[in-house]
Amino acid sequence: MENKFSQTQTQTQTQQTVQRLSQQQMLQVKLLEMPITQLEQRVESELADNPALEPESYDDNHHDNMGEEPSNIDMGIDETEEQSDEREQREEELERVLDNIDRDDRMESDDHYPGARSEGIDEQIWREETSFYDTLREQAGEYDLTEQQRLIIEYLIGSLDEYGWLRKDNDTLCDELAIHQNIFTTPEEVDSVVRILQQFDPAGIGAHNLQECLLIQVNRLAEGQDKQRLTTLFTRYFDDFMNNRWHRIATAMKLDETDCATLKSEAQRLNPKPGAPLGETMGRSIHQITPDFIVDTDDEGNVSFYINRGQMPELHISESFAELEQTLKGNKAHLSQSEKDALTYTKEKMDKANGFITALQQRQHTMHTTMKAIIKWQLDYFREGDENLIKPMILKDIAQKTGLDISTISRVSNQKYAQTKWGTFPLRHFFSDSYTTNDGKELSTRQIKLALQDIVDHEDKRHPLNDEALKARLAEAGFPIARRTVTKYREQLGIPKATLRR
C-alpha cells in the first residue's frame, strides 16, 4: 500500500513538473514572438501584476541597449558566448516544445497576447483610423477638378502599388478606364491627372518608378545647392547611385569628401516607398516602427549590432519577498494557517517572477544568435547597402547555422525590424528564395526581380520588350532564366505584358 502511494505521489509530482516546464517554455515562445513595443507592454503588465518582480533603477542617460555590448560580425568568428549547462538544457527543452507546436498556433487569436494578432500594435494606439486611400481622396477634393478628372484620379489612386507608385503607363490606364470604368480618355489627359496626383502628400506618390519618385521629392525642396546636386545626381548619375558607386559620382560631380558625404546623407533622407509606411491605415506611420535590432556599419566596413531593449529595465526579485520567504521557511514547523497561505503565495509569485526573468534572458539569447547568423550570411549587403548583394537565404539556412528550429527562426523574424545604415527594414526583407539555373548556378530571386524591373524601367516605351526579349536581356545581365520564369516574376512585380505597356 505504501509503495502504491509512493508511486502515485511520484507520478503526480512528475506530471506537475512537466506541466510547469511546458508553461515556462510556452512563455518563452510568446515572448520570442513579440516585437519590442509589445514586449515593453508585457513587462509593464508583469510588473503591475507580480509584486515579487521589481525593476532595477537606472538614470535617464541609460543606453537603450541596457548595457549590452554591440556584437561584432565581420571578424568571421563563431559564437564566443559561453553558455552554462543549465542554459543549454533550457534551449534543448524549448526546441523540443517548438518542434511539437502546430504551426497554425501562430495564427491564433489570444486575448491575453496581442502579439499573436497580425494587425499589430498600431490598432491599439489609433482609435479613429483613416485609410491611405481616403486620405488621398480628401486631397483630391482640394483641387478644382472636372467630373471626368475626379473619376480618373480616383482610379489612379486605386491603381497605386504598395510603394505608392503608379507602375502602369498612360496607354494602359486609358485602356483600363475604358474597359472597367466606361471612361473614355486620352493618354494626354491621364498624364495631366497623374501630374496632379504627384502633388499630393507624401511626396513621391504617383511616381512611375524610383527615379521619378526621388525627383518629385527633390523638386519640393527649397532652392539651394543641395537641391541642385540631388537633381543632378538623380538625372545624370542615377545608375551610379543605384549601384552605390559614390567614388564615380564624386569624381564626375567634382565633389570633395565632405560634399560627397553630405550629398549621400541628403539622398538617404528621401523616401523611396512613400506609400509603404502608411500601410493600410494612417496609423501605420514609419515613425511608429521601433527597431528590434540596431545594426551599425562603420567606414571600414566593420559590422556590429545590439538588441534594442527600448525602455525596459532589468528585472530582479523583490528583496522583501525573498526575505519573507526565508523567514517563513525557517519557521515552517510552527506556522499558522494564514502564514502557510502567505508562504504559498510568496513562493508562487517568486517562481513566476523567476520564470519571467529566465524567459526574457532566453529571448535575448535566441534573438542574438539568430541576428548574428543573418548578418554573417548577408554581410556583403550590410557592408555596402546594395540590394543586389542580398544572397538567397531561407529560414532553413539560418536554422542550420544556429542549430535552432525553423519555427524559432520564423518567430524571431516575424514582426521584427532592423535599423541599418541603409534604412529600417522588416527582418523578412533579408530572406530571399533562390533560382537554380540549368548549369546548377544559384541566383537570388530578389536580384533577378531587381534586374527585371530595371530593364522594364529603361526600355523604349514605344517598343516595349516582350517576355522573350526580357529573357534575353536578363541573360545578358547574368541571369539566364526560363521565359516562363520571366513571366512569373513580371506578374509578381505587377508589370503588364508588353502589349499593355505601349
PDB file of N, CA and C in Angstrom, residues 377 392-393 397 433-437 439-444 447:
ATOM      1  N   TRP A 377      25.469  35.941 -42.824  1.00  0.00           N
ATOM      2  CA  TRP A 377      25.057  35.400 -44.130  1.00  0.00           C
ATOM      3  C   TRP A 377      24.969  36.526 -45.164  1.00  0.00           C
ATOM      4  N   PRO A 392      20.574  34.504 -51.643  1.00  0.00           N
ATOM      5  CA  PRO A 392      19.460  33.609 -51.313  1.00  0.00           C
ATOM      6  C   PRO A 392      19.591  33.114 -49.877  1.00  0.00           C
ATOM      7  N   MET A 393      18.543  33.228 -49.117  1.00  0.00           N
ATOM      8  CA  MET A 393      18.581  32.808 -47.717  1.00  0.00           C
ATOM      9  C   MET A 393      17.163  32.495 -47.273  1.00  0.00           C
ATOM     10  N   ASP A 397      18.135  27.838 -43.754  1.00  0.00           N
ATOM     11  CA  ASP A 397      19.564  28.154 -43.757  1.00  0.00           C
ATOM     12  C   ASP A 397      20.011  28.670 -42.391  1.00  0.00           C
ATOM     13  N   ASP A 433      14.298  33.731 -51.679  1.00  0.00           N
ATOM     14  CA  ASP A 433      14.389  32.416 -52.304  1.00  0.00           C
ATOM     15  C   ASP A 433      15.481  32.420 -53.365  1.00  0.00           C
ATOM     16  N   SER A 434      15.786  31.263 -53.877  1.00  0.00           N
ATOM     17  CA  SER A 434      16.810  31.158 -54.909  1.00  0.00           C
ATOM     18  C   SER A 434      16.224  30.526 -56.168  1.00  0.00           C
ATOM     19  N   TYR A 435      16.891  30.784 -57.274  1.00  0.00           N
ATOM     20  CA  TYR A 435      16.548  30.168 -58.560  1.00  0.00           C
ATOM     21  C   TYR A 435      17.801  29.453 -59.055  1.00  0.00           C
ATOM     22  N   THR A 436      17.668  28.184 -59.369  1.00  0.00           N
ATOM     23  CA  THR A 436      18.802  27.389 -59.841  1.00  0.00           C
ATOM     24  C   THR A 436      18.738  27.244 -61.353  1.00  0.00           C
ATOM     25  N   THR A 437      19.786  27.670 -62.044  1.00  0.00           N
ATOM     26  CA  THR A 437      19.838  27.591 -63.497  1.00  0.00           C
ATOM     27  C   THR A 437      20.149  26.170 -63.942  1.00  0.00           C
ATOM     28  N   ASP A 439      22.682  25.049 -65.372  1.00  0.00           N
ATOM     29  CA  ASP A 439      24.057  24.624 -65.089  1.00  0.00           C
ATOM     30  C   ASP A 439      24.347  24.552 -63.596  1.00  0.00           C
ATOM     31  N   GLY A 440      23.269  24.647 -62.778  1.00  0.00           N
ATOM     32  CA  GLY A 440      23.433  24.477 -61.333  1.00  0.00           C
ATOM     33  C   GLY A 440      23.772  25.736 -60.579  1.00  0.00           C
ATOM     34  N   LYS A 441      23.828  26.884 -61.250  1.00  0.00           N
ATOM     35  CA  LYS A 441      24.149  28.139 -60.583  1.00  0.00           C
ATOM     36  C   LYS A 441      22.941  28.630 -59.793  1.00  0.00           C
ATOM     37  N   GLU A 442      23.184  29.058 -58.558  1.00  0.00           N
ATOM     38  CA  GLU A 442      22.088  29.519 -57.702  1.00  0.00           C
ATOM     39  C   GLU A 442      22.032  31.047 -57.737  1.00  0.00           C
ATOM     40  N   LEU A 443      20.851  31.584 -58.083  1.00  0.00           N
ATOM     41  CA  LEU A 443      20.657  33.028 -58.174  1.00  0.00           C
ATOM     42  C   LEU A 443      19.576  33.471 -57.191  1.00  0.00           C
ATOM     43  N   SER A 444      19.710  34.677 -56.700  1.00  0.00           N
ATOM     44  CA  SER A 444      18.700  35.227 -55.802  1.00  0.00           C
ATOM     45  C   SER A 444      17.514  35.730 -56.603  1.00  0.00           C
ATOM     46  N   GLN A 447      17.506  39.500 -56.720  1.00  0.00           N
ATOM     47  CA  GLN A 447      18.385  40.108 -57.712  1.00  0.00           C
ATOM     48  C   GLN A 447      17.764  40.051 -59.104  1.00  0.00           C
TER      49      GLN A 447
END
